[in-house]
């Protein structure tokens, strides 16, 4: 007991020191934008996951846009693709990050701009690209790096300094973002992707920094092969007291095959690093939706049927011969967003400190590889990166991809500090593309339902992404939602709690609008609230059906009868970050 008390005291002292350090962060966002209403937050839209020709896979398949071009596109500038076609975002974004693959920064610096080395390795990459053999570059040059963690063979040649090349490319990445950042009008974040893909499983993280104060090195999978290596390196070199802060955002978790979230085997120190850096998860992008999977491979669930990539759910997960199909399914399911949140509840209940290492807010982004962040329109979507050179008829055979999603934040103003801090406190949410407005919060107990809907910004006890602490009274959750271009059809709340070791998962219908509605405010009381059960809730807002990009394409070609899998209507949607309930003593371990 004495040892436990000592450990708690040490942890408390460290927490207080970290709080003190964070309060010393530069207050850039506090007084930059003179037109920001005091005490109010604006809804801002962004994309935190986009690639350009500085990513080897994007380069291989014909991307020509630089990070500067991508940021300009996000602000509304037209972009010309390698095919000669031009494209433009339907509405400018408020913020964006370009997250090119750091694992091949050295290759891109040596073999393309700026060095264009004449080494045989580099010539082979450029020649294959010119001949439109992108799949060859992807398979022979990129996969050994991100799957096997092998340094590129060019790094072993005399005179090649790949460490210096990687650092040089990282400096260019920073310069592009810093040049594009325009406080109060457009926020450009410095970032990159750590692209661990062991055995083909996607354990990827987007690393996004709060300011221009960043480490001298972009920590990649080759040099930092475990996710805890990434966190430890960031912990050493990106310290709040030095003005540096950072988020590591897992994405494409529908293809993680259950990996990258090994909290059952992690020490409390590693879990604390996870909770500090991983405060969000990207749960919608062009490679599919990651909200949830049905209970088994044979189950059908409207709840978990949105924009799933059909080619991997049963077959793609690597497995040994002893695994049954159901075991493989459950392993894949365990890394989907809702499963991760539920695993966090279990970890909270089982930990002495009542600490939850998987408190993940929800964001969407595109993961496009053509330098077009935020380009989420269904009409005219060309497909994934490898489909750029395909004709429309061929694209129909790979119609499982989608244009990707967006991330929204409620922030005081449009600056790096303000938007980043909103992301960090998880006052953020995901959409599958539309700009649906959404607030989700827990009300102050003293406020009436009528009063709560009279003021969208007032009466809040806990905003989305926050935590309700032990209470006896049933919390009242408020959803304020507004349509983008299509009326809203349904308002739902997903609720999961843990009662005496048993997980209870429910989807509650809060409101249905068969003919659609432009907006609504609803106050909902949980009918099954148990003050002793840890829980989380998040809101889901669903639009009326609209034609999917593949349907628009097959109708234009007159070939929907040949491609029934493409002839689909979809119900676009938004997902709030959760509100958690903790019945025991404790706090969000990454809040500070």
Coordinates of C-alpha atoms in Angstrom, one line a residue:
X1 CA 0.0 0.0 0.0
X2 CA 2.9 2.3 0.8
X3 CA 4.5 1.6 -2.6
X4 CA 1.2 2.3 -4.3
X5 CA 0.9 5.7 -2.5
X6 CA 4.4 6.6 -3.4
X7 CA 3.8 5.8 -7.1
X8 CA 0.6 7.9 -7.1
X9 CA 2.5 10.8 -5.5
X10 CA 5.3 10.6 -8.1
X11 CA 2.7 10.5 -10.9
X12 CA 0.9 13.5 -9.5
X13 CA 4.1 15.5 -9.2
X14 CA 4.9 14.7 -12.9
X15 CA 1.4 15.7 -13.9
X16 CA 1.7 19.1 -12.1
X17 CA 5.1 19.8 -13.7
X18 CA 3.6 19.0 -17.1
X19 CA 0.6 21.3 -16.5
X20 CA 3.0 24.1 -15.5
X21 CA 5.1 23.5 -18.7
X22 CA 2.0 23.6 -20.9
X23 CA 0.8 26.9 -19.5
X24 CA 4.1 28.3 -20.8
X25 CA 3.2 27.5 -24.4
X26 CA 3.1 30.6 -26.7
X27 CA -0.4 32.1 -26.6
X28 CA -0.3 32.8 -30.4
X29 CA -4.0 32.3 -30.9
X30 CA -5.1 34.5 -28.0
X31 CA -5.0 37.9 -29.7
X32 CA -4.1 37.5 -33.3
X33 CA -7.5 37.8 -35.0
X34 CA -9.2 41.0 -33.9
X35 CA -12.6 40.0 -35.3
X36 CA -13.0 36.9 -33.2
X37 CA -16.0 37.2 -30.9
X38 CA -15.0 36.9 -27.3
X39 CA -16.0 33.6 -25.7
X40 CA -17.4 32.2 -28.9
X41 CA -16.1 29.4 -31.2
X42 CA -16.2 29.2 -34.9
X43 CA -16.8 26.1 -37.0
X44 CA -13.7 25.5 -39.2
X45 CA -13.2 22.8 -41.8
X46 CA -10.0 21.0 -42.8
X47 CA -8.2 18.0 -44.1
X48 CA -5.3 16.6 -42.1
X49 CA -4.2 13.8 -44.4
X50 CA -3.1 14.6 -48.0
X51 CA -0.2 13.5 -50.1
X52 CA 1.7 15.1 -53.0
X53 CA 4.4 14.2 -55.5
X54 CA 6.8 14.2 -52.5
X55 CA 5.3 10.9 -51.5
X56 CA 6.9 8.0 -53.4
X57 CA 3.6 6.2 -54.0
X58 CA 1.9 9.4 -55.2
X59 CA 4.9 10.2 -57.4
X60 CA 4.8 6.7 -58.8
X61 CA 1.2 7.0 -60.0
X62 CA 1.4 10.4 -61.6
X63 CA 1.0 13.1 -58.9
X64 CA 2.7 16.3 -59.9
X65 CA 1.5 18.7 -57.2
X66 CA 4.0 19.9 -54.6
X67 CA 3.0 20.8 -51.0
X68 CA 2.8 24.4 -52.0
X69 CA 0.3 23.4 -54.8
X70 CA -1.7 21.4 -52.3
X71 CA -2.0 24.2 -49.8
X72 CA -3.0 26.5 -52.7
X73 CA -5.7 24.0 -53.8
X74 CA -7.1 23.9 -50.3
X75 CA -7.5 27.6 -50.5
X76 CA -9.5 27.4 -53.7
X77 CA -6.9 27.5 -56.5
X78 CA -7.4 25.3 -59.5
X79 CA -4.9 22.4 -59.9
X80 CA -3.8 20.8 -63.2
X81 CA -3.3 17.0 -63.0
X82 CA -0.7 15.0 -65.0
X83 CA -3.5 14.0 -67.3
X84 CA -4.1 17.6 -68.3
X85 CA -7.5 17.7 -66.5
X86 CA -8.1 20.5 -64.0
X87 CA -9.8 20.2 -60.7
X88 CA -10.9 22.6 -58.0
X89 CA -12.3 22.2 -54.5
X90 CA -16.0 23.1 -54.2
X91 CA -15.3 25.4 -51.2
X92 CA -12.0 26.4 -49.7
X93 CA -10.8 24.8 -46.5
X94 CA -9.9 26.7 -43.3
X95 CA -6.9 24.5 -42.5
X96 CA -4.9 21.6 -43.9
X97 CA -1.9 19.4 -43.3
X98 CA 0.2 17.8 -46.1
X99 CA 1.4 14.5 -44.7
X100 CA 3.8 13.0 -47.2
X101 CA 5.5 9.7 -46.3
X102 CA 8.6 10.4 -44.2
X103 CA 9.8 6.9 -44.7
X104 CA 10.9 7.8 -48.3
X105 CA 11.9 11.4 -47.7
X106 CA 15.5 10.4 -48.4
X107 CA 14.6 8.6 -51.7
X108 CA 12.5 11.6 -52.9
X109 CA 15.3 14.1 -52.1
X110 CA 18.0 12.0 -53.8
X111 CA 16.1 10.6 -56.8
X112 CA 13.7 13.5 -57.7
X113 CA 13.6 17.1 -56.8
X114 CA 16.0 18.6 -55.8
X115 CA 19.0 16.3 -56.6
X116 CA 17.8 14.1 -59.5
X117 CA 20.7 11.7 -58.8
X118 CA 22.0 9.8 -61.8
X119 CA 22.4 6.6 -59.8
X120 CA 20.8 3.5 -61.3
X121 CA 18.3 3.1 -58.5
X122 CA 17.0 6.6 -59.1
X123 CA 17.0 6.3 -62.9
X124 CA 14.9 3.1 -62.6
X125 CA 12.3 4.9 -60.5
X126 CA 12.1 7.9 -62.9
X127 CA 12.0 5.7 -66.0
X128 CA 9.2 3.5 -64.5
X129 CA 7.2 6.6 -63.7
X130 CA 7.6 8.0 -67.2
X131 CA 6.4 4.7 -68.6
X132 CA 3.4 4.8 -66.2
X133 CA 4.6 1.6 -64.4
X134 CA 3.5 3.0 -61.1
X135 CA 2.6 -0.5 -59.7
X136 CA 6.2 -1.6 -60.2
X137 CA 7.5 1.4 -58.2
X138 CA 5.0 0.8 -55.5
X139 CA 5.8 -2.9 -55.2
X140 CA 9.6 -2.9 -55.8
X141 CA 10.7 0.3 -54.2
X142 CA 8.1 1.5 -51.6
X143 CA 6.9 -1.8 -50.1
X144 CA 10.3 -2.9 -48.9
X145 CA 10.6 0.4 -47.0
X146 CA 7.2 0.5 -45.4
X147 CA 6.5 -3.2 -45.0
X148 CA 9.9 -4.6 -44.2
X149 CA 11.5 -1.4 -42.7
X150 CA 14.5 -1.7 -45.0
X151 CA 16.5 1.4 -45.9
X152 CA 16.5 2.0 -49.7
X153 CA 19.4 0.3 -51.4
X154 CA 20.6 3.6 -52.7
X155 CA 21.5 4.5 -49.1
X156 CA 24.2 1.8 -49.1
X157 CA 25.9 3.2 -52.1
X158 CA 29.2 5.2 -51.6
X159 CA 28.5 8.9 -51.3
X160 CA 24.8 8.6 -50.4
X161 CA 23.9 10.2 -47.1
X162 CA 20.3 9.3 -46.6
X163 CA 20.1 10.7 -43.1
X164 CA 21.1 14.1 -44.5
X165 CA 18.7 13.7 -47.4
X166 CA 15.8 12.9 -45.1
X167 CA 16.6 15.9 -43.0
X168 CA 16.8 18.1 -46.1
X169 CA 13.4 17.0 -47.4
X170 CA 12.0 17.6 -43.9
X171 CA 13.2 21.2 -44.0
X172 CA 11.5 21.6 -47.4
X173 CA 8.3 20.2 -45.9
X174 CA 8.4 22.7 -43.1
X175 CA 9.2 25.6 -45.4
X176 CA 6.1 24.8 -47.6
X177 CA 3.8 24.8 -44.6
X178 CA 5.2 27.9 -43.0
X179 CA 5.0 29.8 -46.3
X180 CA 1.4 28.7 -46.8
X181 CA 0.3 29.5 -43.2
X182 CA -1.8 32.7 -43.2
X183 CA -3.1 33.4 -39.7
X184 CA -6.8 34.2 -39.4
X185 CA -7.4 33.2 -43.0
X186 CA -5.8 29.8 -43.6
X187 CA -3.9 27.5 -41.3
X188 CA -1.2 25.3 -42.8
X189 CA 0.2 22.7 -40.4
X190 CA 3.6 21.1 -40.5
X191 CA 3.3 17.4 -40.7
X192 CA 4.3 14.0 -42.2
X193 CA 3.2 10.4 -42.1
X194 CA 4.9 7.6 -40.2
X195 CA 3.9 4.6 -42.4
X196 CA 4.5 1.3 -40.6
X197 CA 2.9 -1.4 -42.7
X198 CA 4.2 -4.7 -41.3
X199 CA 2.9 -7.7 -43.2
X200 CA 0.7 -5.3 -45.1
X201 CA -1.2 -4.1 -42.0
X202 CA -1.7 -0.4 -41.8
X203 CA -0.4 1.0 -38.5
X204 CA 0.1 4.4 -40.0
X205 CA 0.1 7.7 -38.0
X206 CA -0.1 11.3 -39.2
X207 CA 2.2 13.5 -37.2
X208 CA 0.9 17.1 -37.0
X209 CA 2.7 19.9 -35.1
X210 CA 1.2 22.9 -33.4
X211 CA 3.7 25.5 -34.6
X212 CA 6.9 25.9 -36.6
X213 CA 8.9 24.6 -33.6
X214 CA 9.5 21.0 -34.6
X215 CA 12.3 18.4 -34.2
X216 CA 15.2 18.4 -36.6
X217 CA 14.2 15.0 -37.9
X218 CA 11.0 13.5 -39.2
X219 CA 10.8 10.2 -37.3
X220 CA 10.0 7.5 -39.9
X221 CA 9.3 3.7 -39.8
X222 CA 12.8 2.7 -41.0
X223 CA 14.6 4.5 -38.2
X224 CA 11.8 4.2 -35.6
X225 CA 10.1 0.9 -36.3
X226 CA 7.7 0.7 -33.4
X227 CA 4.9 3.2 -32.6
X228 CA 6.3 3.6 -29.1
X229 CA 9.7 4.5 -30.7
X230 CA 7.8 7.3 -32.5
X231 CA 6.2 8.5 -29.2
X232 CA 9.5 8.3 -27.3
X233 CA 11.3 10.3 -29.9
X234 CA 8.6 13.0 -29.9
X235 CA 8.6 13.0 -26.1
X236 CA 12.4 13.7 -26.1
X237 CA 12.4 16.4 -28.8
X238 CA 9.0 18.1 -28.9
X239 CA 8.5 19.5 -25.4
X240 CA 5.8 22.0 -24.4
X241 CA 8.3 24.0 -22.5
X242 CA 10.2 24.6 -25.7
X243 CA 7.1 25.7 -27.6
X244 CA 6.6 22.4 -29.4
X245 CA 3.5 20.2 -29.3
X246 CA 2.3 17.4 -31.6
X247 CA -0.4 14.9 -32.3
X248 CA 0.1 11.4 -33.8
X249 CA -3.2 10.4 -35.5
X250 CA -3.8 6.8 -36.4
X251 CA -5.6 6.4 -39.7
X252 CA -6.8 3.7 -42.1
X253 CA -7.5 1.6 -38.9
X254 CA -9.9 -0.6 -40.9
X255 CA -6.7 -2.1 -42.4
X256 CA -4.8 -2.3 -39.1
X257 CA -5.7 -6.0 -38.7
X258 CA -5.9 -5.4 -35.0
X259 CA -2.4 -4.1 -34.6
X260 CA -0.9 -0.8 -33.4
X261 CA -3.1 -0.7 -30.2
X262 CA -1.4 -3.2 -28.0
X263 CA -2.5 -1.6 -24.7
X264 CA -2.8 -5.0 -23.0
X265 CA 1.0 -5.5 -23.2
X266 CA 2.1 -1.9 -22.7
X267 CA 3.6 -0.5 -19.5
X268 CA 1.9 2.4 -17.8
X269 CA 4.7 4.7 -19.1
X270 CA 4.0 3.7 -22.7
X271 CA 0.3 4.0 -22.2
X272 CA 0.8 7.6 -20.9
X273 CA 2.8 8.4 -24.0
X274 CA -0.1 7.0 -26.1
X275 CA -2.6 9.0 -24.3
X276 CA -0.5 12.2 -24.7
X277 CA 0.0 12.0 -28.4
X278 CA -2.9 9.9 -29.7
X279 CA -6.0 11.9 -28.9
X280 CA -7.7 11.5 -32.2
X281 CA -8.4 8.8 -34.8
X282 CA -9.2 9.2 -38.5
X283 CA -12.3 7.1 -38.9
X284 CA -13.2 8.0 -42.5
X285 CA -11.0 8.4 -45.6
X286 CA -10.9 7.3 -49.2
X287 CA -9.8 3.7 -48.3
X288 CA -13.1 3.2 -46.4
X289 CA -14.9 3.9 -43.2
X290 CA -13.6 2.6 -39.8
X291 CA -16.4 3.3 -37.4
X292 CA -17.3 -0.3 -36.7
X293 CA -17.7 -3.9 -38.0
X294 CA -20.7 -6.2 -37.4
X295 CA -20.4 -8.9 -34.7
X296 CA -19.2 -11.7 -37.1
X297 CA -18.3 -12.2 -40.8
X298 CA -21.8 -13.5 -41.6
X299 CA -23.7 -10.8 -39.8
X300 CA -25.4 -8.0 -41.6
X301 CA -25.7 -4.6 -39.8
X302 CA -27.1 -1.4 -41.0
X303 CA -25.2 0.2 -38.1
X304 CA -21.8 -0.8 -39.5
X305 CA -22.5 -1.0 -43.3
X306 CA -21.3 2.5 -44.4
X307 CA -18.6 2.7 -47.0
X308 CA -16.8 -0.5 -46.1
X309 CA -14.1 -1.6 -48.5
X310 CA -15.4 -5.1 -49.5
X311 CA -12.1 -6.5 -50.7
X312 CA -10.5 -6.8 -47.3
X313 CA -13.1 -7.5 -44.7
X314 CA -12.9 -11.3 -44.9
X315 CA -9.7 -11.9 -46.9
X316 CA -7.0 -9.4 -46.5
X317 CA -6.0 -9.8 -42.8
X318 CA -2.8 -11.9 -42.5
X319 CA -3.4 -15.0 -40.5
X320 CA -1.7 -18.2 -39.5
X321 CA -3.3 -21.6 -40.4
X322 CA -4.7 -21.9 -36.9
X323 CA -7.0 -18.9 -37.1
X324 CA -10.6 -19.4 -37.9
X325 CA -12.4 -16.9 -40.1
X326 CA -14.2 -15.6 -37.1
X327 CA -11.0 -15.1 -35.1
X328 CA -9.5 -13.2 -38.1
X329 CA -12.6 -11.1 -38.2
X330 CA -12.5 -10.3 -34.5
X331 CA -8.9 -9.3 -34.7
X332 CA -9.6 -6.9 -37.6
X333 CA -12.7 -5.6 -35.7
X334 CA -10.6 -4.8 -32.6
X335 CA -8.9 -1.9 -34.3
X336 CA -12.1 -0.2 -35.6
X337 CA -13.0 3.0 -34.0
X338 CA -15.8 1.9 -31.7
X339 CA -13.9 -1.2 -30.7
X340 CA -10.9 1.0 -29.7
X341 CA -13.2 3.2 -27.6
X342 CA -14.6 0.1 -25.9
X343 CA -11.2 -1.3 -25.2
X344 CA -10.4 2.0 -23.5
X345 CA -13.3 1.5 -21.1
X346 CA -12.0 -2.0 -20.3
X347 CA -8.5 -0.6 -19.7
X348 CA -10.0 2.1 -17.5
X349 CA -11.9 -0.4 -15.4
X350 CA -8.9 -2.6 -15.0
X351 CA -6.3 -0.1 -14.1
X352 CA -5.4 0.9 -10.6
X353 CA -5.2 4.6 -11.5
X354 CA -8.5 4.5 -13.5
X355 CA -6.7 5.6 -16.6
X356 CA -8.0 5.3 -20.2
X357 CA -5.3 5.2 -22.8
X358 CA -7.7 5.1 -25.8
X359 CA -9.7 8.4 -25.5
X360 CA -9.8 9.0 -29.2
X361 CA -11.8 11.9 -30.8
X362 CA -13.1 11.4 -34.3
X363 CA -11.9 13.1 -37.4
X364 CA -12.2 12.5 -41.2
X365 CA -9.8 13.3 -43.9
X366 CA -9.2 12.3 -47.5
X367 CA -5.8 10.5 -47.8
X368 CA -5.8 11.6 -51.4
X369 CA -2.5 11.2 -53.2
X370 CA -2.8 13.9 -55.9
X371 CA -2.3 17.0 -53.8
X372 CA -6.0 17.8 -53.5
X373 CA -6.8 18.1 -49.8
X374 CA -10.6 18.5 -49.1
X375 CA -11.7 17.4 -52.6
X376 CA -14.6 15.3 -51.4
X377 CA -17.2 15.9 -54.1
X378 CA -18.9 12.7 -55.3
X379 CA -19.4 14.1 -58.8
X380 CA -16.2 13.8 -60.8
X381 CA -14.3 11.7 -58.3
X382 CA -11.5 9.8 -60.2
X383 CA -10.9 7.1 -57.7
X384 CA -7.8 6.2 -55.7
X385 CA -4.2 7.2 -56.7
X386 CA -3.6 4.2 -58.9
X387 CA -6.7 5.1 -61.0
X388 CA -5.5 8.4 -62.3
X389 CA -4.6 7.1 -65.8
X390 CA -7.6 4.7 -66.1
X391 CA -10.6 5.5 -68.2
X392 CA -14.0 5.9 -66.7
X393 CA -15.1 2.4 -67.7
X394 CA -12.2 0.8 -65.9
X395 CA -12.7 2.9 -62.8
X396 CA -16.1 1.2 -62.3
X397 CA -14.4 -2.1 -61.6
X398 CA -12.7 -0.5 -58.5
X399 CA -15.6 1.4 -57.1
X400 CA -15.0 0.5 -53.5
X401 CA -13.1 3.6 -52.8
X402 CA -14.7 6.9 -51.9
X403 CA -13.7 10.6 -52.0
X404 CA -12.9 10.7 -48.3
X405 CA -14.0 12.9 -45.5
X406 CA -13.3 16.1 -43.6
X407 CA -12.5 17.2 -40.1
X408 CA -14.3 20.0 -38.4
X409 CA -13.3 21.8 -35.2
X410 CA -14.9 24.4 -32.9
X411 CA -12.0 26.9 -32.4
X412 CA -11.7 30.4 -31.1
X413 CA -10.1 31.6 -34.4
X414 CA -8.3 30.3 -37.4
X415 CA -4.7 30.1 -36.3
X416 CA -2.3 27.1 -35.8
X417 CA -2.5 27.4 -32.0
X418 CA -6.3 27.7 -31.8
X419 CA -7.1 24.9 -34.3
X420 CA -4.5 22.6 -32.9
X421 CA -5.7 23.2 -29.3
X422 CA -9.3 22.4 -30.4
X423 CA -8.0 19.1 -32.0
X424 CA -6.1 18.3 -28.8
X425 CA -9.1 18.8 -26.6
X426 CA -11.1 16.7 -29.1
X427 CA -13.6 19.5 -29.8
X428 CA -13.6 18.1 -33.3
X429 CA -15.6 15.7 -35.4
X430 CA -15.6 13.7 -38.6
X431 CA -17.8 13.8 -41.7
X432 CA -17.9 11.6 -44.8
X433 CA -17.5 14.7 -46.9
X434 CA -20.5 17.1 -46.4
X435 CA -20.1 20.1 -44.1
X436 CA -22.8 19.1 -41.7
X437 CA -22.7 21.4 -38.6
X438 CA -22.7 19.5 -35.3
X439 CA -22.4 20.2 -31.7
X440 CA -22.6 17.5 -29.1
X441 CA -22.3 18.3 -25.4
X442 CA -23.5 17.5 -21.9
X443 CA -25.7 20.2 -20.4
X444 CA -25.3 22.0 -17.1
X445 CA -27.9 20.3 -14.7
X446 CA -29.5 23.7 -13.9
X447 CA -30.4 24.4 -17.5
X448 CA -33.8 23.5 -19.0
X449 CA -34.1 21.7 -22.3
X450 CA -35.9 24.8 -23.7
X451 CA -33.1 27.1 -22.5
X452 CA -30.4 24.7 -23.9
X453 CA -31.8 25.0 -27.4
X454 CA -32.3 28.7 -27.2
X455 CA -28.5 29.2 -27.1
X456 CA -26.3 26.8 -29.1
X457 CA -23.1 27.9 -27.3
X458 CA -24.3 28.3 -23.8
X459 CA -25.3 25.9 -21.0
X460 CA -22.5 23.5 -21.6
X461 CA -21.1 21.4 -18.7
X462 CA -18.9 19.2 -20.9
X463 CA -18.1 19.8 -24.6
X464 CA -17.6 17.0 -27.1
X465 CA -14.3 15.2 -26.4
X466 CA -14.5 15.8 -22.6
X467 CA -15.2 13.7 -19.6
X468 CA -18.1 13.7 -17.1
X469 CA -16.9 12.6 -13.6
X470 CA -18.8 10.6 -11.1
X471 CA -22.5 11.7 -10.7
X472 CA -25.8 10.3 -9.7
X473 CA -28.1 12.3 -11.9
X474 CA -28.6 11.1 -15.5
X475 CA -26.6 13.4 -17.9
X476 CA -28.5 15.3 -20.5
X477 CA -26.8 15.3 -23.9
X478 CA -27.5 18.0 -26.4
X479 CA -27.2 17.6 -30.2
X480 CA -27.4 20.6 -32.4
X481 CA -27.1 19.7 -36.1
X482 CA -27.5 21.6 -39.4
X483 CA -27.6 20.4 -43.0
X484 CA -25.0 21.2 -45.6
X485 CA -26.5 20.8 -49.1
X486 CA -28.7 17.8 -48.3
X487 CA -31.4 17.6 -45.6
X488 CA -30.8 15.6 -42.5
X489 CA -32.7 12.3 -42.1
X490 CA -31.7 10.9 -38.6
X491 CA -30.0 11.9 -35.4
X492 CA -28.6 9.0 -33.4
X493 CA -26.5 8.5 -30.2
X494 CA -24.2 5.5 -29.9
X495 CA -23.8 4.5 -26.3
X496 CA -21.4 1.9 -24.8
X497 CA -20.9 1.1 -21.2
X498 CA -19.2 -1.5 -19.1
X499 CA -21.3 -3.1 -16.3
X500 CA -19.7 -5.7 -14.1
X501 CA -17.4 -6.9 -16.8
X502 CA -20.1 -6.9 -19.5
X503 CA -20.1 -4.6 -22.5
X504 CA -23.5 -3.1 -23.5
X505 CA -23.6 -1.4 -26.9
X506 CA -26.7 0.4 -28.1
X507 CA -27.6 2.8 -31.0
X508 CA -30.4 5.1 -29.8
X509 CA -32.7 6.9 -32.3
X510 CA -33.0 10.4 -31.1
X511 CA -34.9 11.9 -34.1
X512 CA -36.1 10.7 -37.5
X513 CA -37.1 13.0 -40.4
X514 CA -38.5 11.0 -43.3
X515 CA -38.8 14.1 -45.4
X516 CA -35.6 15.6 -44.1
X517 CA -34.9 18.7 -42.0
X518 CA -32.5 21.6 -42.4
X519 CA -31.5 21.4 -38.7
X520 CA -32.5 20.5 -35.2
X521 CA -31.6 20.8 -31.6
X522 CA -32.4 17.8 -29.3
X523 CA -31.8 17.1 -25.7
X524 CA -31.6 13.4 -24.8
X525 CA -31.5 11.7 -21.5
X526 CA -29.9 8.3 -21.3
X527 CA -32.7 5.9 -20.2
X528 CA -30.2 3.3 -19.0
X529 CA -27.6 5.4 -17.2
X530 CA -25.7 3.6 -14.4
X531 CA -23.7 5.9 -12.2
X532 CA -21.3 3.0 -11.5
X533 CA -20.6 2.0 -15.1
X534 CA -17.9 3.7 -17.2
X535 CA -19.4 4.7 -20.5
X536 CA -19.0 6.8 -23.6
X537 CA -21.5 8.4 -26.0
X538 CA -21.1 9.9 -29.5
X539 CA -23.6 11.5 -31.9
X540 CA -24.2 10.3 -35.5
X541 CA -26.0 12.5 -37.9
X542 CA -27.2 10.9 -41.2
X543 CA -28.4 12.7 -44.4
X544 CA -31.1 11.7 -46.8
X545 CA -29.8 9.4 -49.6
X546 CA -27.9 10.9 -52.4
X547 CA -26.2 9.3 -55.5
X548 CA -22.7 7.9 -54.8
X549 CA -19.9 8.8 -57.2
X550 CA -19.9 5.4 -58.8
X551 CA -23.7 5.7 -59.5
X552 CA -23.2 9.1 -61.1
X553 CA -20.5 7.6 -63.2
X554 CA -22.3 4.4 -64.3
X555 CA -25.4 6.4 -65.1
X556 CA -23.3 8.8 -67.3
X557 CA -21.8 5.8 -69.1
X558 CA -25.1 3.9 -69.3
X559 CA -23.5 0.9 -67.7
X560 CA -25.2 0.5 -64.3
X561 CA -26.8 -2.8 -65.3
X562 CA -23.3 -4.2 -65.8
X563 CA -22.0 -2.8 -62.5
X564 CA -24.8 -3.2 -59.9
X565 CA -22.2 -2.9 -57.1
X566 CA -21.6 0.7 -58.4
X567 CA -25.2 1.7 -58.7
X568 CA -25.6 2.9 -55.1
X569 CA -27.3 5.6 -53.1
X570 CA -25.5 6.6 -49.9
X571 CA -26.4 8.3 -46.7
X572 CA -23.6 10.7 -45.9
X573 CA -23.0 11.4 -42.3
X574 CA -21.1 13.1 -39.4
X575 CA -19.8 11.6 -36.2
X576 CA -19.0 13.6 -33.1
X577 CA -16.1 13.0 -30.8
X578 CA -17.3 11.1 -27.7
X579 CA -18.2 12.3 -24.2
X580 CA -16.8 9.9 -21.7
X581 CA -18.2 9.1 -18.2
X582 CA -15.8 8.0 -15.4
X583 CA -17.4 6.8 -12.2
X584 CA -14.2 6.6 -10.2
X585 CA -11.4 9.0 -9.4
X586 CA -9.1 9.8 -12.3
X587 CA -8.6 12.1 -15.1
X588 CA -7.8 12.1 -18.8
X589 CA -4.1 11.0 -18.8
X590 CA -3.2 13.0 -21.9
X591 CA -5.1 16.2 -21.1
X592 CA -2.0 18.0 -20.1

